[in-house]
Tab-separated table of C-alpha atoms in Angstrom:
chain	number	residue	atom	x	y	z
A	1	MET	CA	2.191	-8.197	9.323
A	2	ALA	CA	2.085	-8.358	13.130
A	3	ALA	CA	-0.233	-5.316	13.201
A	4	ALA	CA	-2.554	-6.905	10.654
A	5	ARG	CA	-2.625	-10.132	12.621
A	6	ALA	CA	-3.428	-8.236	15.809
A	7	ARG	CA	-6.274	-6.452	14.019
A	8	VAL	CA	-7.737	-9.774	12.908
A	9	VAL	CA	-7.474	-11.214	16.432
A	10	HIS	CA	-9.188	-8.096	17.824
A	11	LEU	CA	-12.051	-8.387	15.322
A	12	LEU	CA	-12.570	-12.056	16.094
A	13	ARG	CA	-12.639	-11.395	19.830
A	14	LEU	CA	-15.299	-8.735	19.290
A	15	LEU	CA	-17.320	-11.225	17.261
A	16	GLN	CA	-17.034	-13.850	19.977
A	17	ARG	CA	-18.344	-11.436	22.595
A	18	ALA	CA	-21.212	-10.049	20.498
A	19	ALA	CA	-24.840	-11.169	20.360
A	20	CYS	CA	-27.021	-13.530	22.303
A	21	GLN	CA	-25.714	-17.083	22.306
A	22	CYS	CA	-29.152	-18.675	22.236
A	23	PRO	CA	-30.127	-19.683	18.697
A	24	SER	CA	-33.721	-20.225	19.745
A	25	HIS	CA	-34.186	-16.537	20.616
A	26	SER	CA	-31.951	-14.756	18.194
A	27	HIS	CA	-33.024	-15.657	14.657
A	28	THR	CA	-34.890	-12.423	14.093
A	29	TYR	CA	-35.265	-13.189	10.392
A	30	SER	CA	-37.141	-16.487	10.962
A	31	GLN	CA	-40.651	-16.470	9.597
A	32	ALA	CA	-43.553	-16.635	12.017
A	33	PRO	CA	-44.477	-20.313	12.222
A	34	GLY	CA	-47.734	-21.498	10.741
A	35	PRO	CA	-49.782	-24.349	12.136
A	36	SER	CA	-47.832	-27.605	12.167
A	37	PRO	CA	-48.804	-31.215	12.810
A	38	SER	CA	-46.894	-31.138	16.080
A	39	GLY	CA	-48.063	-27.748	17.301
A	40	LYS	CA	-44.383	-26.797	17.615
A	41	THR	CA	-42.758	-23.568	16.437
A	42	THR	CA	-39.524	-25.367	15.594
A	43	ASP	CA	-39.233	-28.514	13.503
A	44	TYR	CA	-39.500	-31.934	15.091
A	45	ALA	CA	-38.448	-34.213	12.213
A	46	PHE	CA	-35.881	-34.551	9.451
A	47	GLU	CA	-35.733	-36.684	6.342
A	48	MET	CA	-32.943	-38.029	4.149
A	49	ALA	CA	-33.177	-37.740	0.375
A	50	VAL	CA	-30.260	-39.081	-1.662
A	51	SER	CA	-29.747	-40.070	-5.264
A	52	THR	CA	-28.925	-43.677	-6.072
A	53	ILE	CA	-25.128	-43.893	-6.225
A	54	ARG	CA	-22.958	-46.388	-8.080
A	55	TYR	CA	-19.191	-46.316	-7.541
A	56	GLY	CA	-16.382	-48.052	-9.366
A	57	ALA	CA	-13.415	-47.544	-11.670
A	58	GLY	CA	-14.785	-47.678	-15.212
A	59	VAL	CA	-18.450	-47.633	-14.152
A	60	THR	CA	-19.164	-44.870	-16.707
A	61	LYS	CA	-19.342	-47.455	-19.480
A	62	GLU	CA	-22.595	-48.739	-17.951
A	63	VAL	CA	-24.475	-45.488	-18.611
A	64	GLY	CA	-25.833	-46.592	-21.998
A	65	MET	CA	-27.289	-49.725	-20.434
A	66	ASP	CA	-28.844	-47.656	-17.652
A	67	LEU	CA	-30.610	-45.391	-20.130
A	68	GLN	CA	-31.709	-48.401	-22.165
A	69	ASN	CA	-33.155	-49.961	-18.986
A	70	MET	CA	-35.005	-46.694	-18.318
A	71	GLY	CA	-36.543	-46.859	-21.783
A	72	ALA	CA	-34.910	-43.593	-22.877
A	73	LYS	CA	-35.317	-42.788	-26.568
A	74	ASN	CA	-34.036	-39.204	-26.801
A	75	VAL	CA	-31.334	-38.124	-24.346
A	76	CYS	CA	-29.897	-34.669	-23.647
A	77	LEU	CA	-26.158	-34.942	-22.898
A	78	MET	CA	-24.825	-31.835	-21.136
A	79	THR	CA	-21.174	-30.932	-20.635
A	80	ASP	CA	-18.821	-27.973	-21.105
A	81	LYS	CA	-16.524	-27.038	-23.986
A	82	ASN	CA	-13.311	-28.015	-22.211
A	83	LEU	CA	-14.578	-31.418	-21.148
A	84	SER	CA	-16.319	-32.239	-24.414
A	85	HIS	CA	-13.035	-33.410	-25.970
A	86	LEU	CA	-11.736	-35.335	-22.960
A	87	PRO	CA	-12.023	-39.079	-22.141
A	88	PRO	CA	-14.984	-38.879	-19.702
A	89	VAL	CA	-17.337	-37.531	-22.381
A	90	GLN	CA	-15.938	-39.854	-25.040
A	91	THR	CA	-16.494	-42.843	-22.757
A	92	VAL	CA	-20.097	-41.771	-22.216
A	93	MET	CA	-20.783	-41.268	-25.924
A	94	ASP	CA	-19.215	-44.642	-26.773
A	95	SER	CA	-21.564	-46.315	-24.292
A	96	LEU	CA	-24.589	-44.489	-25.698
A	97	VAL	CA	-23.743	-45.465	-29.273
A	98	LYS	CA	-23.007	-49.066	-28.303
A	99	ASN	CA	-26.429	-49.376	-26.660
A	100	GLY	CA	-28.347	-47.659	-29.438
A	101	ILE	CA	-29.289	-44.539	-27.461
A	102	ASN	CA	-30.231	-41.484	-29.511
A	103	PHE	CA	-28.749	-38.324	-27.984
A	104	LYS	CA	-27.957	-34.665	-28.602
A	105	VAL	CA	-25.010	-32.840	-27.037
A	106	TYR	CA	-25.233	-29.455	-25.299
A	107	ASP	CA	-21.662	-28.330	-24.567
A	108	HIS	CA	-22.257	-24.664	-23.735
A	109	VAL	CA	-22.424	-25.107	-19.966
A	110	ARG	CA	-20.726	-22.189	-18.232
A	111	VAL	CA	-18.361	-22.939	-15.353
A	112	GLU	CA	-19.941	-21.057	-12.419
A	113	PRO	CA	-23.282	-20.760	-14.262
A	114	THR	CA	-25.483	-17.680	-14.391
A	115	ASP	CA	-29.219	-17.232	-14.779
A	116	THR	CA	-28.512	-16.463	-18.456
A	117	SER	CA	-26.537	-19.655	-19.010
A	118	PHE	CA	-29.231	-21.647	-17.172
A	119	MET	CA	-31.925	-20.185	-19.410
A	120	GLU	CA	-29.951	-20.967	-22.571
A	121	ALA	CA	-29.680	-24.608	-21.487
A	122	ILE	CA	-33.377	-24.649	-20.553
A	123	GLU	CA	-34.316	-23.375	-24.010
A	124	PHE	CA	-32.247	-26.140	-25.634
A	125	ALA	CA	-33.987	-28.716	-23.433
A	126	LYS	CA	-37.453	-27.374	-24.235
A	127	LYS	CA	-36.837	-27.531	-27.983
A	128	GLY	CA	-35.360	-31.036	-27.788
A	129	ALA	CA	-38.350	-32.753	-26.164
A	130	PHE	CA	-35.973	-35.088	-24.330
A	131	ASP	CA	-37.147	-38.022	-22.235
A	132	ALA	CA	-33.925	-38.290	-20.165
A	133	PHE	CA	-30.959	-36.124	-19.181
A	134	LEU	CA	-27.286	-36.961	-18.747
A	135	ALA	CA	-24.771	-34.581	-17.112
A	136	VAL	CA	-21.029	-35.201	-17.502
A	137	GLY	CA	-18.855	-32.715	-15.630
A	138	GLY	CA	-18.479	-30.855	-12.374
A	139	GLY	CA	-21.116	-29.197	-10.264
A	140	SER	CA	-21.734	-26.477	-12.852
A	141	THR	CA	-22.743	-29.044	-15.466
A	142	ILE	CA	-24.844	-31.153	-13.118
A	143	ASP	CA	-26.625	-28.086	-11.705
A	144	THR	CA	-27.323	-26.739	-15.207
A	145	CYS	CA	-28.765	-30.099	-16.204
A	146	LYS	CA	-31.012	-30.139	-13.119
A	147	ALA	CA	-32.399	-26.731	-14.084
A	148	ALA	CA	-32.910	-27.795	-17.713
A	149	ASN	CA	-34.788	-30.885	-16.580
A	150	LEU	CA	-36.974	-28.897	-14.163
A	151	TYR	CA	-38.032	-26.065	-16.435
A	152	SER	CA	-38.475	-28.196	-19.544
A	153	SER	CA	-40.773	-30.393	-17.438
A	154	SER	CA	-42.637	-27.274	-16.253
A	155	PRO	CA	-42.556	-25.179	-19.449
A	156	ASP	CA	-45.123	-22.590	-18.354
A	157	SER	CA	-43.247	-21.651	-15.160
A	158	ASP	CA	-41.402	-18.364	-14.877
A	159	PHE	CA	-37.701	-18.716	-14.119
A	160	LEU	CA	-38.006	-17.170	-10.645
A	161	ASP	CA	-40.880	-19.470	-9.632
A	162	TYR	CA	-38.536	-22.160	-8.265
A	163	VAL	CA	-35.590	-19.933	-7.312
A	164	ASN	CA	-34.967	-19.671	-3.580
A	165	ALA	CA	-36.675	-16.851	-1.693
A	166	PRO	CA	-36.182	-13.957	-1.181
A	167	ILE	CA	-34.718	-13.576	-4.684
A	168	GLY	CA	-37.272	-15.928	-6.227
A	169	LYS	CA	-40.642	-17.308	-5.170
A	170	GLY	CA	-39.315	-20.631	-3.852
A	171	LYS	CA	-42.360	-22.610	-5.004
A	172	PRO	CA	-42.455	-26.351	-4.238
A	173	VAL	CA	-41.794	-28.570	-7.260
A	174	THR	CA	-44.920	-30.621	-7.927
A	175	VAL	CA	-44.434	-31.575	-11.596
A	176	PRO	CA	-42.893	-34.963	-12.553
A	177	LEU	CA	-39.356	-34.688	-13.927
A	178	LYS	CA	-37.463	-36.843	-16.411
A	179	PRO	CA	-34.719	-39.279	-15.301
A	180	LEU	CA	-31.326	-37.577	-14.852
A	181	ILE	CA	-28.014	-39.425	-14.635
A	182	ALA	CA	-25.006	-37.495	-13.311
A	183	VAL	CA	-21.405	-38.457	-14.031
A	184	PRO	CA	-19.229	-36.183	-11.849
A	185	THR	CA	-15.720	-35.472	-13.103
A	186	THR	CA	-14.611	-33.353	-10.134
A	187	SER	CA	-14.413	-34.147	-6.427
A	188	GLY	CA	-16.144	-31.277	-4.701
A	189	THR	CA	-19.750	-30.281	-5.142
A	190	GLY	CA	-21.450	-33.594	-4.398
A	191	SER	CA	-24.107	-32.367	-6.825
A	192	GLU	CA	-24.700	-35.938	-7.997
A	193	THR	CA	-26.366	-36.609	-4.614
A	194	THR	CA	-28.313	-33.396	-3.947
A	195	GLY	CA	-31.448	-31.533	-4.948
A	196	VAL	CA	-29.666	-28.190	-5.228
A	197	ALA	CA	-28.665	-26.162	-8.316
A	198	ILE	CA	-26.578	-23.004	-7.786
A	199	PHE	CA	-26.102	-20.069	-10.170
A	200	ASP	CA	-25.078	-16.397	-10.300
A	201	TYR	CA	-28.075	-14.077	-10.485
A	202	GLU	CA	-26.503	-11.404	-12.652
A	203	HIS	CA	-28.960	-8.607	-11.893
A	204	LEU	CA	-27.997	-8.587	-8.201
A	205	LYS	CA	-24.465	-9.969	-8.658
A	206	VAL	CA	-25.084	-12.686	-6.079
A	207	LYS	CA	-25.285	-16.440	-6.124
A	208	THR	CA	-28.573	-18.129	-5.373
A	209	GLY	CA	-30.149	-21.385	-6.444
A	210	ILE	CA	-32.987	-23.852	-6.602
A	211	ALA	CA	-33.392	-26.303	-3.742
A	212	SER	CA	-35.834	-29.190	-4.001
A	213	ARG	CA	-35.550	-32.915	-3.435
A	214	ALA	CA	-37.443	-33.307	-6.723
A	215	ILE	CA	-34.467	-32.179	-8.838
A	216	LYS	CA	-31.855	-34.542	-7.407
A	217	PRO	CA	-30.365	-36.932	-10.002
A	218	THR	CA	-31.970	-40.328	-10.441
A	219	LEU	CA	-28.520	-41.921	-10.505
A	220	GLY	CA	-24.965	-40.765	-9.859
A	221	LEU	CA	-22.126	-42.728	-11.498
A	222	ILE	CA	-18.958	-42.047	-9.505
A	223	ASP	CA	-16.000	-43.165	-11.596
A	224	PRO	CA	-12.618	-42.388	-9.966
A	225	LEU	CA	-10.810	-42.693	-13.320
A	226	HIS	CA	-12.216	-39.283	-14.267
A	227	THR	CA	-10.382	-37.570	-11.423
A	228	LEU	CA	-7.015	-38.327	-13.041
A	229	HIS	CA	-7.724	-35.602	-15.612
A	230	MET	CA	-8.088	-32.848	-12.987
A	231	PRO	CA	-5.277	-30.233	-12.664
A	232	GLY	CA	-3.832	-29.674	-9.209
A	233	ARG	CA	-5.592	-26.399	-8.358
A	234	VAL	CA	-8.926	-27.815	-9.501
A	235	VAL	CA	-8.372	-30.762	-7.153
A	236	ALA	CA	-7.490	-28.377	-4.308
A	237	ASN	CA	-10.428	-26.029	-4.788
A	238	SER	CA	-12.852	-28.921	-5.250
A	239	GLY	CA	-11.483	-30.453	-2.061
A	240	PHE	CA	-12.040	-27.225	-0.133
A	241	ASP	CA	-15.704	-27.427	-1.088
A	242	VAL	CA	-15.838	-30.940	0.390
A	243	LEU	CA	-14.069	-29.682	3.506
A	244	CYS	CA	-16.543	-26.855	4.074
A	245	HIS	CA	-19.585	-28.964	3.193
A	246	ALA	CA	-18.582	-31.314	5.981
A	247	LEU	CA	-17.563	-28.632	8.505
A	248	GLU	CA	-20.665	-26.511	7.962
A	249	SER	CA	-23.201	-29.333	7.976
A	250	TYR	CA	-21.692	-30.801	11.165
A	251	THR	CA	-21.720	-27.434	12.969
A	252	ALA	CA	-25.103	-26.267	11.597
A	253	LEU	CA	-28.068	-25.419	13.780
A	254	PRO	CA	-29.682	-28.730	14.825
A	255	TYR	CA	-32.806	-29.617	12.852
A	256	HIS	CA	-35.028	-29.459	15.955
A	257	MET	CA	-33.980	-25.842	16.588
A	258	ARG	CA	-34.807	-24.652	13.058
A	259	SER	CA	-37.961	-22.593	12.588
A	260	PRO	CA	-40.586	-22.392	11.301
A	261	CYS	CA	-41.976	-25.887	11.650
A	262	PRO	CA	-43.411	-26.808	8.237
A	263	SER	CA	-47.165	-27.021	7.951
A	264	SER	CA	-46.762	-29.829	5.384
A	265	PRO	CA	-43.934	-32.255	4.546
A	266	ILE	CA	-43.615	-30.735	1.054
A	267	THR	CA	-42.537	-27.417	2.592
A	268	ARG	CA	-39.829	-28.935	4.785
A	269	PRO	CA	-36.601	-27.492	3.292
A	270	ALA	CA	-33.918	-29.655	1.732
A	271	TYR	CA	-31.449	-27.965	4.122
A	272	GLN	CA	-32.881	-28.956	7.508
A	273	GLY	CA	-30.043	-28.479	9.989
A	274	SER	CA	-27.567	-30.917	11.504
A	275	ASN	CA	-29.026	-34.325	12.250
A	276	PRO	CA	-27.730	-37.717	13.399
A	277	ILE	CA	-27.540	-39.259	9.909
A	278	SER	CA	-25.902	-36.306	8.141
A	279	ASP	CA	-23.410	-36.093	11.023
A	280	ILE	CA	-22.078	-39.566	10.209
A	281	TRP	CA	-21.416	-38.678	6.575
A	282	ALA	CA	-19.869	-35.300	7.428
A	283	VAL	CA	-17.389	-36.728	9.932
A	284	HIS	CA	-16.412	-39.569	7.609
A	285	ALA	CA	-15.852	-37.114	4.747
A	286	LEU	CA	-13.654	-34.956	6.997
A	287	ARG	CA	-11.470	-37.928	7.896
A	288	ILE	CA	-10.928	-38.663	4.197
A	289	VAL	CA	-10.116	-35.010	3.430
A	290	ALA	CA	-7.581	-34.935	6.278
A	291	LYS	CA	-5.878	-38.087	5.009
A	292	TYR	CA	-6.020	-37.705	1.239
A	293	LEU	CA	-6.541	-34.145	-0.027
A	294	LYS	CA	-2.886	-33.052	0.117
A	295	ARG	CA	-1.812	-36.258	-1.634
A	296	ALA	CA	-4.487	-35.826	-4.312
A	297	VAL	CA	-3.333	-32.261	-5.036
A	298	ARG	CA	0.367	-33.021	-5.132
A	299	ASN	CA	0.357	-36.240	-7.175
A	300	PRO	CA	-1.974	-36.480	-10.196
A	301	ASP	CA	-1.215	-40.194	-10.518
A	302	ASP	CA	-2.206	-41.055	-6.935
A	303	LEU	CA	-5.347	-43.018	-7.817
A	304	GLU	CA	-5.933	-44.023	-4.187
A	305	ALA	CA	-5.998	-40.414	-2.999
A	306	ARG	CA	-8.073	-39.118	-5.897
A	307	SER	CA	-10.510	-42.031	-5.671
A	308	ASN	CA	-11.042	-41.402	-1.982
A	309	MET	CA	-11.614	-37.687	-2.548
A	310	HIS	CA	-14.213	-38.583	-5.191
A	311	LEU	CA	-16.005	-40.676	-2.578
A	312	ALA	CA	-15.583	-37.971	0.078
A	313	SER	CA	-17.352	-35.523	-2.224
A	314	ALA	CA	-20.371	-37.847	-2.397
A	315	PHE	CA	-20.256	-38.550	1.360
A	316	ALA	CA	-20.218	-34.848	2.211
A	317	GLY	CA	-22.960	-34.321	-0.384
A	318	ILE	CA	-25.203	-36.820	1.380
A	319	GLY	CA	-24.530	-34.973	4.633
A	320	PHE	CA	-24.945	-31.354	3.581
A	321	GLY	CA	-27.630	-32.160	1.013
A	322	ASN	CA	-29.941	-32.873	3.943
A	323	ALA	CA	-28.395	-30.838	6.780
A	324	GLY	CA	-27.338	-27.767	4.816
A	325	VAL	CA	-24.388	-25.411	4.996
A	326	HIS	CA	-24.145	-21.988	6.621
A	327	LEU	CA	-21.864	-18.948	6.737
A	328	CYS	CA	-18.870	-20.011	4.638
A	329	HIS	CA	-21.227	-20.748	1.755
A	330	GLY	CA	-23.528	-17.796	2.390
A	331	MET	CA	-20.559	-15.408	2.339
A	332	SER	CA	-18.949	-17.146	-0.624
A	333	TYR	CA	-21.729	-16.261	-3.039
A	334	PRO	CA	-20.929	-12.532	-3.258
A	335	ILE	CA	-17.204	-13.340	-3.221
A	336	SER	CA	-17.714	-15.268	-6.465
A	337	GLY	CA	-20.410	-12.994	-7.858
A	338	LEU	CA	-18.515	-9.713	-7.419
A	339	VAL	CA	-15.215	-11.004	-8.847
A	340	LYS	CA	-13.188	-8.285	-10.568
A	341	THR	CA	-10.158	-9.506	-12.480
A	342	TYR	CA	-9.025	-12.619	-10.601
A	343	LYS	CA	-8.426	-15.696	-12.744
A	344	ALA	CA	-7.576	-18.887	-10.919
A	345	LYS	CA	-4.634	-21.017	-11.991
A	346	ASP	CA	-5.458	-24.228	-13.932
A	347	TYR	CA	-8.896	-22.960	-15.028
A	348	ASP	CA	-9.137	-22.402	-18.784
A	349	MET	CA	-11.713	-19.596	-18.673
A	350	ASP	CA	-12.299	-16.516	-20.813
A	351	HIS	CA	-13.782	-14.574	-17.880
A	352	PRO	CA	-12.644	-13.676	-14.335
A	353	LEU	CA	-13.348	-16.513	-11.936
A	354	VAL	CA	-13.058	-17.225	-8.220
A	355	PRO	CA	-13.613	-21.002	-8.033
A	356	HIS	CA	-16.439	-21.917	-5.695
A	357	GLY	CA	-14.313	-23.987	-3.310
A	358	LEU	CA	-11.793	-21.159	-2.949
A	359	SER	CA	-14.507	-18.571	-2.290
A	360	VAL	CA	-15.903	-20.815	0.437
A	361	VAL	CA	-12.724	-21.718	2.279
A	362	LEU	CA	-11.170	-18.229	2.507
A	363	THR	CA	-13.628	-17.187	5.228
A	364	SER	CA	-13.504	-20.466	7.145
A	365	PRO	CA	-11.027	-19.453	9.908
A	366	ALA	CA	-13.064	-16.347	10.756
A	367	VAL	CA	-16.413	-18.120	10.466
A	368	PHE	CA	-15.585	-21.002	12.778
A	369	THR	CA	-14.038	-18.674	15.336
A	370	PHE	CA	-17.379	-16.858	15.314
A	371	THR	CA	-19.608	-19.951	15.475
A	372	SER	CA	-17.556	-21.835	18.050
A	373	GLN	CA	-19.462	-20.341	20.993
A	374	MET	CA	-22.258	-22.697	20.034
A	375	PHE	CA	-21.373	-26.387	20.272
A	376	PRO	CA	-17.642	-25.868	20.994
A	377	GLU	CA	-17.212	-29.618	21.438
A	378	ARG	CA	-18.025	-30.164	17.777
A	379	HIS	CA	-15.561	-27.483	16.716
A	380	LEU	CA	-12.828	-29.136	18.787
A	381	GLU	CA	-13.747	-32.549	17.387
A	382	VAL	CA	-13.311	-31.450	13.771
A	383	ALA	CA	-10.091	-29.609	14.636
A	384	GLU	CA	-8.705	-32.877	16.028
A	385	ILE	CA	-9.750	-34.756	12.870
A	386	LEU	CA	-7.835	-32.174	10.816
A	387	GLY	CA	-4.700	-32.712	12.871
A	388	ALA	CA	-4.893	-30.435	15.923
A	389	ASP	CA	-3.724	-31.573	19.341
A	390	THR	CA	-6.789	-30.838	21.461
A	391	ARG	CA	-5.821	-32.767	24.603
A	392	THR	CA	-5.392	-29.622	26.699
A	393	ALA	CA	-7.859	-27.414	24.823
A	394	ARG	CA	-10.777	-25.923	26.712
A	395	ARG	CA	-14.223	-25.052	25.372
A	396	PRO	CA	-13.377	-21.335	24.933
A	397	ASP	CA	-10.335	-22.406	22.864
A	398	ALA	CA	-12.471	-24.186	20.242
A	399	GLY	CA	-12.652	-21.327	17.736
A	400	PRO	CA	-8.998	-20.277	17.753
A	401	VAL	CA	-7.834	-23.918	17.702
A	402	LEU	CA	-9.958	-24.759	14.661
A	403	ALA	CA	-9.068	-21.472	12.920
A	404	ASP	CA	-5.328	-22.064	13.363
A	405	THR	CA	-5.710	-25.658	12.145
A	406	LEU	CA	-7.495	-24.452	9.006
A	407	ARG	CA	-4.889	-21.745	8.348
A	408	LYS	CA	-2.091	-24.303	8.495
A	409	PHE	CA	-4.023	-26.674	6.227
A	410	LEU	CA	-4.592	-23.914	3.668
A	411	PHE	CA	-1.038	-22.609	3.886
A	412	ASP	CA	0.321	-26.097	3.206
A	413	LEU	CA	-1.794	-26.187	0.042
A	414	ASP	CA	-0.631	-22.763	-1.237
A	415	VAL	CA	-3.998	-21.056	-0.879
A	416	ASP	CA	-4.166	-17.314	-1.633
A	417	ASP	CA	-3.607	-15.140	1.436
A	418	GLY	CA	-7.186	-14.082	2.048
A	419	LEU	CA	-9.719	-11.976	0.170
A	420	ALA	CA	-7.176	-9.226	-0.453
A	421	ALA	CA	-5.109	-11.651	-2.538
A	422	ILE	CA	-8.024	-12.238	-4.925
A	423	GLY	CA	-8.744	-8.559	-5.459
A	424	TYR	CA	-10.925	-7.351	-2.581
A	425	SER	CA	-10.315	-4.544	-0.084
A	426	LYS	CA	-12.082	-3.037	2.927
A	427	ALA	CA	-13.939	-0.740	0.543
A	428	ASP	CA	-15.722	-3.790	-0.917
A	429	ILE	CA	-17.080	-5.018	2.418
A	430	PRO	CA	-20.456	-3.207	2.238
A	431	GLU	CA	-21.190	-4.836	-1.130
A	432	LEU	CA	-20.029	-8.234	0.110
A	433	VAL	CA	-22.354	-7.929	3.104
A	434	LYS	CA	-25.198	-6.796	0.857
A	435	GLY	CA	-24.665	-9.902	-1.275
A	436	THR	CA	-24.743	-12.161	1.790
A	437	LEU	CA	-27.994	-10.851	3.266
A	438	PRO	CA	-30.296	-12.559	0.702
A	439	GLN	CA	-28.716	-15.951	1.489
A	440	GLU	CA	-31.057	-16.701	4.395
A	441	ARG	CA	-31.588	-20.246	3.142
A	442	VAL	CA	-28.081	-21.026	4.405
A	443	THR	CA	-27.110	-18.215	6.785
A	444	LYS	CA	-30.060	-18.974	9.071
A	445	LEU	CA	-28.580	-22.438	9.585
A	446	ALA	CA	-25.494	-20.978	11.279
A	447	PRO	CA	-25.529	-22.074	14.928
A	448	ARG	CA	-25.070	-18.447	15.936
A	449	PRO	CA	-27.092	-15.574	14.405
A	450	GLN	CA	-25.271	-12.706	12.773
A	451	SER	CA	-25.927	-9.002	12.276
A	452	GLU	CA	-24.701	-6.894	9.370
A	453	GLU	CA	-21.929	-5.661	11.675
A	454	ASP	CA	-20.925	-9.252	12.411
A	455	LEU	CA	-20.754	-10.041	8.680
A	456	SER	CA	-18.645	-6.933	8.072
A	457	ALA	CA	-16.205	-8.006	10.757
A	458	LEU	CA	-16.041	-11.548	9.331
A	459	PHE	CA	-15.205	-10.224	5.865
A	460	GLU	CA	-12.576	-7.874	7.299
A	461	ALA	CA	-11.016	-10.697	9.324
A	462	SER	CA	-10.844	-12.766	6.109
A	463	MET	CA	-8.940	-10.165	4.081
A	464	LYS	CA	-5.688	-11.760	5.224
A	465	LEU	CA	-5.233	-15.350	6.424
A	466	TYR	CA	-1.601	-15.747	7.404
């Protein structure tokens, strides 16, 4: 164990010493900038796009009235098989019936959706001629519903038209969409606030997605009563997604250092880089995670803790939905997509599954050691929020201090001991790197650029955590 630990430390030191530290000069994959209103090669503005949010215990019962107020006559209700028989969906259907809303249920949403499962939901939506959409579930359900709304509203589009480049064409969404109400039942993705829909692209065995402000929900109903139905590991893994959303958006490349500068506002990406407004939400979400996540995992009846984590998910969603994420998420997509036989505890699935939050957090100690050269003060600040004593820490200590703080946090919550514990080995690293390379939408937002060799070292350093 000591030898393995020494190997990890050696790899991380090599990563810290490698590459130019200047993000302005080292993003070799950035596109050549076109003409912009400012004449700049990097961006000069950011914008905030957030769904309307309503929070409160029992607020789900208002959904029928909301759809009635929208004038909806034919609603598509999307959920998954497991949730379809649980109280959140029953509460929604009772409200729809009470308010005279006609609806059809689609309960074939796949947890960790694929392009195939997206297209099946899209076909259902096209045939139904719906005038409103309603998603009840976690991020998988909400993201599937976003895609169904988009492509049924743009029926002549090819599937890859709106998928992020370089896998898809990344076209701007210019068609009007139908109203979409999201009722999140987990506390992690923040999908009720964002214009992002993530899926596994099976042909390449990588995760990718659709990112456009146009697909964000019209309304998110955040009802903390739904979180009481979540098993402990689901709460933990959802919470790790909140944790990394906040950490990554706060440490992302600043918006004014991102290139190219858009030639038109419609081409400004949803993920713009860290900015003063997203920073506020990210830091606040981190404080809630530090205070409440362990309680929420350990006590299913702790309504205070689970309610606060439900809010933290939305707060972090507002932050990262406009700032973006970077390496933990970029590297997580092949970790989920290349899963072999691992099946996570508390997930009733008929297929191997690495939950998204787990795939994200396992690389976090290595990633933040690597990125800490840039903006070390921010890395020390978040380490302190998560419980580290940083009074005597120096700027060069930022990465190791944050990494050790994260390892302790994960160990206390019984997280698997690195990528090796979920079925990966050094032999898998080339494929994991290959799956990360197409994720430029997020990896280019890392404050420090990374080569293929850097990514290999990060994956190797993440094979074992403790």
